[in-house]
Every structure is written in C-alpha cells, then in structure tokens.
Coordinates of C-alpha atoms and ligand atoms in Angstrom, one line a residue:
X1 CA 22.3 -14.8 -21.4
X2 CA 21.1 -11.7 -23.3
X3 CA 20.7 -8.3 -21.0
X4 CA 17.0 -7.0 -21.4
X5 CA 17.8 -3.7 -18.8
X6 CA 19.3 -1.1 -20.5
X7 CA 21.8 0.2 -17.5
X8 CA 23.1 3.8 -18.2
X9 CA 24.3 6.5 -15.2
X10 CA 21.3 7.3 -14.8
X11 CA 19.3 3.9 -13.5
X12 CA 18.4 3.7 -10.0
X13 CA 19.7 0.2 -8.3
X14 CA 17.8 -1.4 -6.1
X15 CA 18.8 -4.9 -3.9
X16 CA 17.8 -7.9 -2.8
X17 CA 20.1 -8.6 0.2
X18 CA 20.5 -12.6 1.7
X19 CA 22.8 -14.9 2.6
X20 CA 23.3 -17.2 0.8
X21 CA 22.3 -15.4 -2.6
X22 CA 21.6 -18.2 -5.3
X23 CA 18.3 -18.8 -4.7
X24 CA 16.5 -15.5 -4.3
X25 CA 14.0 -14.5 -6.8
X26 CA 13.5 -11.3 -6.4
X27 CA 15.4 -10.0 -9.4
X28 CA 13.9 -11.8 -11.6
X29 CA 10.5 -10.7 -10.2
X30 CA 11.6 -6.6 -10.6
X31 CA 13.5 -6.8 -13.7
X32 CA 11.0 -7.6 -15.7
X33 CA 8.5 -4.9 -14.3
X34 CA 10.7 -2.2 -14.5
X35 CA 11.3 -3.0 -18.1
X36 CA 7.3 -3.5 -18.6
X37 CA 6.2 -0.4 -16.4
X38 CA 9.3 1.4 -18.5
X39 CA 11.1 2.4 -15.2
X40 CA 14.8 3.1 -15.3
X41 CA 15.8 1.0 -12.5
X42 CA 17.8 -2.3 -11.6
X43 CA 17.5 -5.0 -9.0
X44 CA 20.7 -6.7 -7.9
X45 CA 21.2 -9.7 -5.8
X46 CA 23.5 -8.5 -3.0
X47 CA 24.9 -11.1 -0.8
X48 CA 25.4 -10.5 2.5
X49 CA 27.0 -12.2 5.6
X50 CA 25.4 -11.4 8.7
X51 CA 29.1 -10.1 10.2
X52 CA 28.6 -7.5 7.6
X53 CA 25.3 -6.2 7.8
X54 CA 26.4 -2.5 9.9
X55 CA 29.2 -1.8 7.3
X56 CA 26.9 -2.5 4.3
X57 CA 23.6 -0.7 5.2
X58 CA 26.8 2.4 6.1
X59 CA 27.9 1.8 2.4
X60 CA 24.3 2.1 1.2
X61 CA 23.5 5.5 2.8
X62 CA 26.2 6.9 1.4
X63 CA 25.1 6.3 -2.2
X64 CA 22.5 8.4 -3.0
X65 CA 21.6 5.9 -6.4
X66 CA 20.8 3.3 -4.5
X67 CA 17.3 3.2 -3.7
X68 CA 15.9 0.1 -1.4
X69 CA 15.9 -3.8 -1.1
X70 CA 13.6 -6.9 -0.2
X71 CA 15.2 -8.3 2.5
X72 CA 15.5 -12.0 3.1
X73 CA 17.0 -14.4 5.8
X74 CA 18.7 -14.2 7.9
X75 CA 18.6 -10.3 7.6
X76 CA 15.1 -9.6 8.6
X77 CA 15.3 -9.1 12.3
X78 CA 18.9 -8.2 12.6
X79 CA 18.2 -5.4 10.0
X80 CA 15.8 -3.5 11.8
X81 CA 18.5 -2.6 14.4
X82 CA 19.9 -0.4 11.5
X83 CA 16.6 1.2 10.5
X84 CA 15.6 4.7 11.0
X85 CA 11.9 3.8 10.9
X86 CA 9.8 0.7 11.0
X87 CA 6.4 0.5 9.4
X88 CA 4.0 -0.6 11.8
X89 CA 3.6 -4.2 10.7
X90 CA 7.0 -4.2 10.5
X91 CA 7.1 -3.3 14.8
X92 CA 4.2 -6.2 15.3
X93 CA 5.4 -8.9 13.6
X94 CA 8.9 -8.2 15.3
X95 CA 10.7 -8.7 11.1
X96 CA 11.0 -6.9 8.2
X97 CA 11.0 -7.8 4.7
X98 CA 11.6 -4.3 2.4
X99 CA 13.3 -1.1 3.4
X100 CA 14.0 1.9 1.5
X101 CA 15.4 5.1 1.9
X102 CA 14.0 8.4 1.7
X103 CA 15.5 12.0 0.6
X104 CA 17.5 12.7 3.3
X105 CA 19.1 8.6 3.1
X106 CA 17.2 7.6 6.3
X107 CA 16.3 3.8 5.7
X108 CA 12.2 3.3 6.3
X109 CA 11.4 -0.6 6.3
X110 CA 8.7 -2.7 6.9
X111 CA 7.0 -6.1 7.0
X112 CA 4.7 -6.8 4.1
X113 CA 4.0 -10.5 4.2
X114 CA 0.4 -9.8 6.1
X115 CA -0.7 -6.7 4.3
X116 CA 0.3 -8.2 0.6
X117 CA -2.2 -11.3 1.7
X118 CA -5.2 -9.0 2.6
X119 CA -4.8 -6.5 -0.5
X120 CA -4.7 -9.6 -2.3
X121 CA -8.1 -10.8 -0.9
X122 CA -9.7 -7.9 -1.1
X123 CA -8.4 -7.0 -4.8
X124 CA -10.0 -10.5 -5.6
X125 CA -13.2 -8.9 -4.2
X126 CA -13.5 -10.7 -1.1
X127 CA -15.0 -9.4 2.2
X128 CA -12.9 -9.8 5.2
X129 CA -14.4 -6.5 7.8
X130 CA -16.5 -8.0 10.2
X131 CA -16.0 -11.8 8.9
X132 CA -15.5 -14.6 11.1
X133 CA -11.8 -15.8 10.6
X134 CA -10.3 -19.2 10.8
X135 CA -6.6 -19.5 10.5
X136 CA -4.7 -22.6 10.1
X137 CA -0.7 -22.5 10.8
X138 CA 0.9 -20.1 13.4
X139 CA 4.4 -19.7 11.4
X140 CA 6.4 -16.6 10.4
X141 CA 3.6 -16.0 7.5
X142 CA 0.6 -16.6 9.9
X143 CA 2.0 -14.1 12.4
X144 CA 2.0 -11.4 9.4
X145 CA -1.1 -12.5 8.3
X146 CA -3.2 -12.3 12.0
X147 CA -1.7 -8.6 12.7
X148 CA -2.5 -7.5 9.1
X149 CA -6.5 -9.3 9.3
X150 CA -7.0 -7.6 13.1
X151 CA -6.0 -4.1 11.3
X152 CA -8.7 -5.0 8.6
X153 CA -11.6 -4.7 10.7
X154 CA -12.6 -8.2 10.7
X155 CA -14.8 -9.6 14.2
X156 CA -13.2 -12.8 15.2
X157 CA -10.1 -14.6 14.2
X158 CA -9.3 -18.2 15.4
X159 CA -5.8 -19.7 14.9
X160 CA -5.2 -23.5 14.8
X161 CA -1.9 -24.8 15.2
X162 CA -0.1 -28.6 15.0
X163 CA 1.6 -27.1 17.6
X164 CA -1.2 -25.4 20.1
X165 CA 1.3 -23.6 22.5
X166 CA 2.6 -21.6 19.2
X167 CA -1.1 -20.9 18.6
X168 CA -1.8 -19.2 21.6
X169 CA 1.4 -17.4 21.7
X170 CA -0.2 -15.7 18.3
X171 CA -3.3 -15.0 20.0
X172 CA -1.9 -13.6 23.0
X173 CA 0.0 -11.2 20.4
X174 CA -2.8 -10.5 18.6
X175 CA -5.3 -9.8 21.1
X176 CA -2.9 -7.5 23.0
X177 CA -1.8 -5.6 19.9
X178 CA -5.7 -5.5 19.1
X179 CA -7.7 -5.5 21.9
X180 CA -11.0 -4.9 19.9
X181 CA -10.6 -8.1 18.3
X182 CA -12.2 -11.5 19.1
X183 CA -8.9 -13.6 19.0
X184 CA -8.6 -17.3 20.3
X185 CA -6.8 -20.6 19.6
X186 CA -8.9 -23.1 18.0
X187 CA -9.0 -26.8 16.8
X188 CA -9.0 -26.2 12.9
X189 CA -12.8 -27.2 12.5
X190 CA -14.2 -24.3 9.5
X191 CA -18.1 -24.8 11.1
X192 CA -19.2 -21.3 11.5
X193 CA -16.6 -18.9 9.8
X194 CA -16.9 -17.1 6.8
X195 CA -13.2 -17.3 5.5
X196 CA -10.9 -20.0 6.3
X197 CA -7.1 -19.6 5.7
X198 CA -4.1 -22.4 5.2
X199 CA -1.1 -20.5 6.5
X200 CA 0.6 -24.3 6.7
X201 CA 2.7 -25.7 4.7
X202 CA 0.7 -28.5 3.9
X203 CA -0.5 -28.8 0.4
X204 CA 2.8 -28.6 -0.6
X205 CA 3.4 -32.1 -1.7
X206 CA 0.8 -34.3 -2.9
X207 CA 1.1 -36.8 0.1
X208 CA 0.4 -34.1 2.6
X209 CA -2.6 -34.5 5.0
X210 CA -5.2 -31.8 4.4
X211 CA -4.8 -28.8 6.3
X212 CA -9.0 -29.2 7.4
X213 CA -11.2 -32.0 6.9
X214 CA -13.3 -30.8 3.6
X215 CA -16.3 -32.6 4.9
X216 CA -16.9 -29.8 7.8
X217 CA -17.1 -27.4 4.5
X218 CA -20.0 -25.6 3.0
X219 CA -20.6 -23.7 -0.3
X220 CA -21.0 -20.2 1.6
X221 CA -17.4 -20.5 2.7
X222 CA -14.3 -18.5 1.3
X223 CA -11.1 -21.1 1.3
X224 CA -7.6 -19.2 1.1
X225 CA -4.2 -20.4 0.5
X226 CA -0.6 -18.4 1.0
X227 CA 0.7 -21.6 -1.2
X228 CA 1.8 -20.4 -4.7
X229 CA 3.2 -24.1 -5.9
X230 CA 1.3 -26.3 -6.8
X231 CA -1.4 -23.0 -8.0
X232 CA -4.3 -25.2 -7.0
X233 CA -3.4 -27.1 -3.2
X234 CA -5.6 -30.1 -2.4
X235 CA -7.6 -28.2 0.3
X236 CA -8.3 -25.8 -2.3
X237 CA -9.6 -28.9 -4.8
X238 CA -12.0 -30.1 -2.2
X239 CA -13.2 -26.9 -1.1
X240 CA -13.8 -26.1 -4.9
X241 CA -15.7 -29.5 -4.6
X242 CA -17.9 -28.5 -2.0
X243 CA -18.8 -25.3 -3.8
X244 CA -16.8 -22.7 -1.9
X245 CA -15.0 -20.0 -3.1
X246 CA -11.5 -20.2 -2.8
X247 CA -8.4 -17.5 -3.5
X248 CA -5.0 -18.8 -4.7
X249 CA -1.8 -18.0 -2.9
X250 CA 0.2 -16.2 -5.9
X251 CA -2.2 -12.6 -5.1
X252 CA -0.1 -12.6 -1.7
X253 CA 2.9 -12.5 -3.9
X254 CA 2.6 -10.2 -6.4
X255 CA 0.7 -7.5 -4.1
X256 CA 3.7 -7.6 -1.8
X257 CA 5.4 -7.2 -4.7
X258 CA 3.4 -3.7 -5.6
X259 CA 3.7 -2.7 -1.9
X260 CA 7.8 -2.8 -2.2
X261 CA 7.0 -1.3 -5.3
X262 CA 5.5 2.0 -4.0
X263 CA 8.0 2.2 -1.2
X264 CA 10.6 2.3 -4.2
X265 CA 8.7 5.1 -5.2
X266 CA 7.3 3.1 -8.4
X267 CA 3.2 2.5 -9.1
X268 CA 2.9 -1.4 -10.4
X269 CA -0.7 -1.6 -11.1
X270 CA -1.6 -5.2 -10.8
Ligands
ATR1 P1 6.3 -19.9 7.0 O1 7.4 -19.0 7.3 O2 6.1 -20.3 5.6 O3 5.1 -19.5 7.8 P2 6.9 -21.8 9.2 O4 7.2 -20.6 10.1 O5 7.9 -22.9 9.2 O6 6.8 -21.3 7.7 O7 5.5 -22.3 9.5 C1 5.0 -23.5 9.0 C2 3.6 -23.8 9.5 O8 3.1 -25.0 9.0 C3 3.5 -24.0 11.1 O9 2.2 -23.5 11.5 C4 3.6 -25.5 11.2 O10 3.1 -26.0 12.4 P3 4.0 -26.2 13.7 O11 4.0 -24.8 14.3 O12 3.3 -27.2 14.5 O13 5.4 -26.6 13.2 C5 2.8 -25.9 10.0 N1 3.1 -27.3 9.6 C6 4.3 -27.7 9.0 N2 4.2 -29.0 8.8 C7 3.1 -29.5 9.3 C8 2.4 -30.8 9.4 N3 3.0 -31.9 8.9 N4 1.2 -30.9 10.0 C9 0.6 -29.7 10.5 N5 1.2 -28.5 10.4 C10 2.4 -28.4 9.8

C-alpha cells in the first residue's frame, strides 16, 4: 500500500490504544484529516494488553512527541486510574474514550461519546434546551448520551430499556448527577416528546424489531439515531414516513471525532 503521510522528525504521533488492535478504525479516520487539514501529525494503532497498561502510559510521558490517543476496550475504565485529570463527562459516565497530554506531560482524558451526539444535533440545527426527551436503550452509549442531554438544558428525559432495571439504574444516575432535570424510566411510547432517540442496537440488521412502534409518531417529532450502518435504520424510514424529522447516526461520529481533535490541539472544522 502506498504511504499518503509524509513522516519526518518533526510529526507529532498520536495513538489509538486497544486490545486486540486489528479492527480499530481510528487511524484511518485521523490520517486522512491531518493530511486534508495539512497537519504534521500521525495516528498509530498501538496494541496494548491490559497487564501493560501502567508501563505504557509511563513510556508515553516520557516522550514529549507523543501527543494523545482514542482509547478503546478494554482500556477505558482501567485507564482512567493513570490519568491526571478527567473531563467531567469522563467522571459521570464512570469511562473514557480520548486522553491527551498537556505541556508539562500530565495525561487529561475524557469521555466524548455523549457530548459528540449533542454537538451533532445541534450542528444539524436541532433544538434540544427545554425539549421533552425520549431515550430508547440504556447501554454504554445511552449512559454518555443522558449525562451529555441533562448538561444541555433540556426539561425532561425518559429512558426506555428491554431491560427496565438497567433503565432506572440510568435514571437514578442521572437525576442525582442532575437534580434540575425531570428524569424517569419509561415504556418506549414517543406520545408527547419533542425528540425521540434510538440508543439500541436495533436497526442494525434488517430483521430487527423496531426500536418504537412508528404508528405512536407524528410529523412534529425529531427521530435520532447513534447507528452509522445501515446510514438510514428502519425507525428512521418510518419516522421519515410519518413526516418527522430525523438526524442520522454518522454526526455523532465525526463530531467526537473534532472533539479528540481539539484536545490534540488541532481545529477540524466539520
Ligand atoms: P452500546 O455500547 O452500543 O450502547 P450496549 O451497551 O451493548 O451497546 O447496549 C445495547 C442497548 O441495546 C441496550 O439498551 C440493550 O438493551 P438491554 O439493556 O436490555 O440489553 C439494547 N438491545 C440490544 N438488543 C436488543 C433487542 N433485541 N431488543 C431490545 N433492546 C435491545
């Protein structure tokens, strides 16, 4: 394969640390916009066994080229052990996904997963302060998603969940992280909210149930979805159908990818 980076002395590296390593995409997401933003930096996969982790971050202080790294699993709780500072997303959600360290090699991470959704939304000109809220899924995502929409001012966030008991676990995280906030669990029935989110994995593959019945739908309604592939999911199809708006997963991607970004100390305009 042909080399598009030019490496010299002088690029900065950057990581993508995981274990294993083959799959992560991270690279191939930077590389390219370091080239187009005309950034002298590199993104290298690192692969790193967990029995490892203290040594490595150790290495990494010590090299003042090296600038920061997404973080996948299974390093994103046990890293934050080895963190100077955690963003505060980073402290709610209780996992970090992108660290980088400052002038004096003290490693600042955070969590980015919830806050890379909501710019998303709100770069696609959506409304979400003071917006009645329903989520549907209580995974890793949702969690970084409910802390990130309660910092955003909205009035009321309900969480539906296969799984209730996970549900309400959220809530009770939310609700005491945000006491200001209307948060309850919730069967996932969209009458009466403004912006309804799939957080499941369901739309995934084409036999998958629909997240919400479309029918309970109506045109005035904002339909959001954190899945990238397939670009269109079937609840977003029959919420399209109805008339709603609806916002694709892939902004959640690339606006995390602009907040690592600027913690790199790099402006990707998106
Ligand atoms: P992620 O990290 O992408 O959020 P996750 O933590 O595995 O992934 O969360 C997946 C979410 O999809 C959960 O809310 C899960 O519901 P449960 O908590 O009940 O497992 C939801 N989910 C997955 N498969 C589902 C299905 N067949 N029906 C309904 N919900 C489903």
């Amino acid at each position: 394969m042909q080399a598009t980076l030019e490496i010299s002395g002088k690029t900065r590296v950057f990581g993508c640390i995981s274990d294993p390593i083959s799959h992560v995409r991270a690279p191939s997401v930077f590389n390219p916009l370091f080239e187009k933003h005309g950034i002298d930096a590199v993104m290298v996969p690192l692969h790193v066994p967990p029995r490892g982790l203290s040594e490595f971050i150790m290495g990494l202080r010590a090299m003042p080229n090296f600038g920061g790294m997404s973080i996948t699993l299974p390093h994103k709780v046990p890293i934050m052990e080895f963190c100077d500072e955690i963003g505060q997303q980073g402290k709610l959600v209780g996992a970090v996904n992108y660290a980088a360290f400052d002038k004096d090699r003290r490693l600042i991470a955070d969590n980015c997963d919830g806050s890379g959704f909501v710019s998303g939304l709100l770069a696609a000109g959506h409304e979400i302060a003071q917006r009645r809220i329903l989520m549907v899924g209580a995974g890793g995502a949702a969690r970084a998603i409910a802390f990130s929409l309660a910092d955003s001012g909205i009035s009321h966030l309900s969480i539906a969940n296969r799984t209730m008991s996970t549900a309400e676990a959220l809530v009770e995280a939310v609700s005491s992280a945000y006491p200001n906030t209307e948060v309850q669990p919730a069967p996932p029935n969209p009458k009466g909210f403004d912006v309804i989110i799939n957080t499941t994995s369901l739309g995934l593959n084409e036999d998958d149930k629909l997240p919400i019945d479309p029918k309970l739908l109506n045109p005035s309604q904002l339909v959001a979805e954190i899945i990238m592939n397939p670009e269109e999911t079937a609840i977003l199809k029959a919420a399209k159908t109805v008339g709603c708006r609806i916002h694709y997963g892939r902004p959640m991607f690339d606006h995390q990818v602009a907040i690592q970004a600027k913690l790199f100390g790099y402006n990707f305009s998106i």
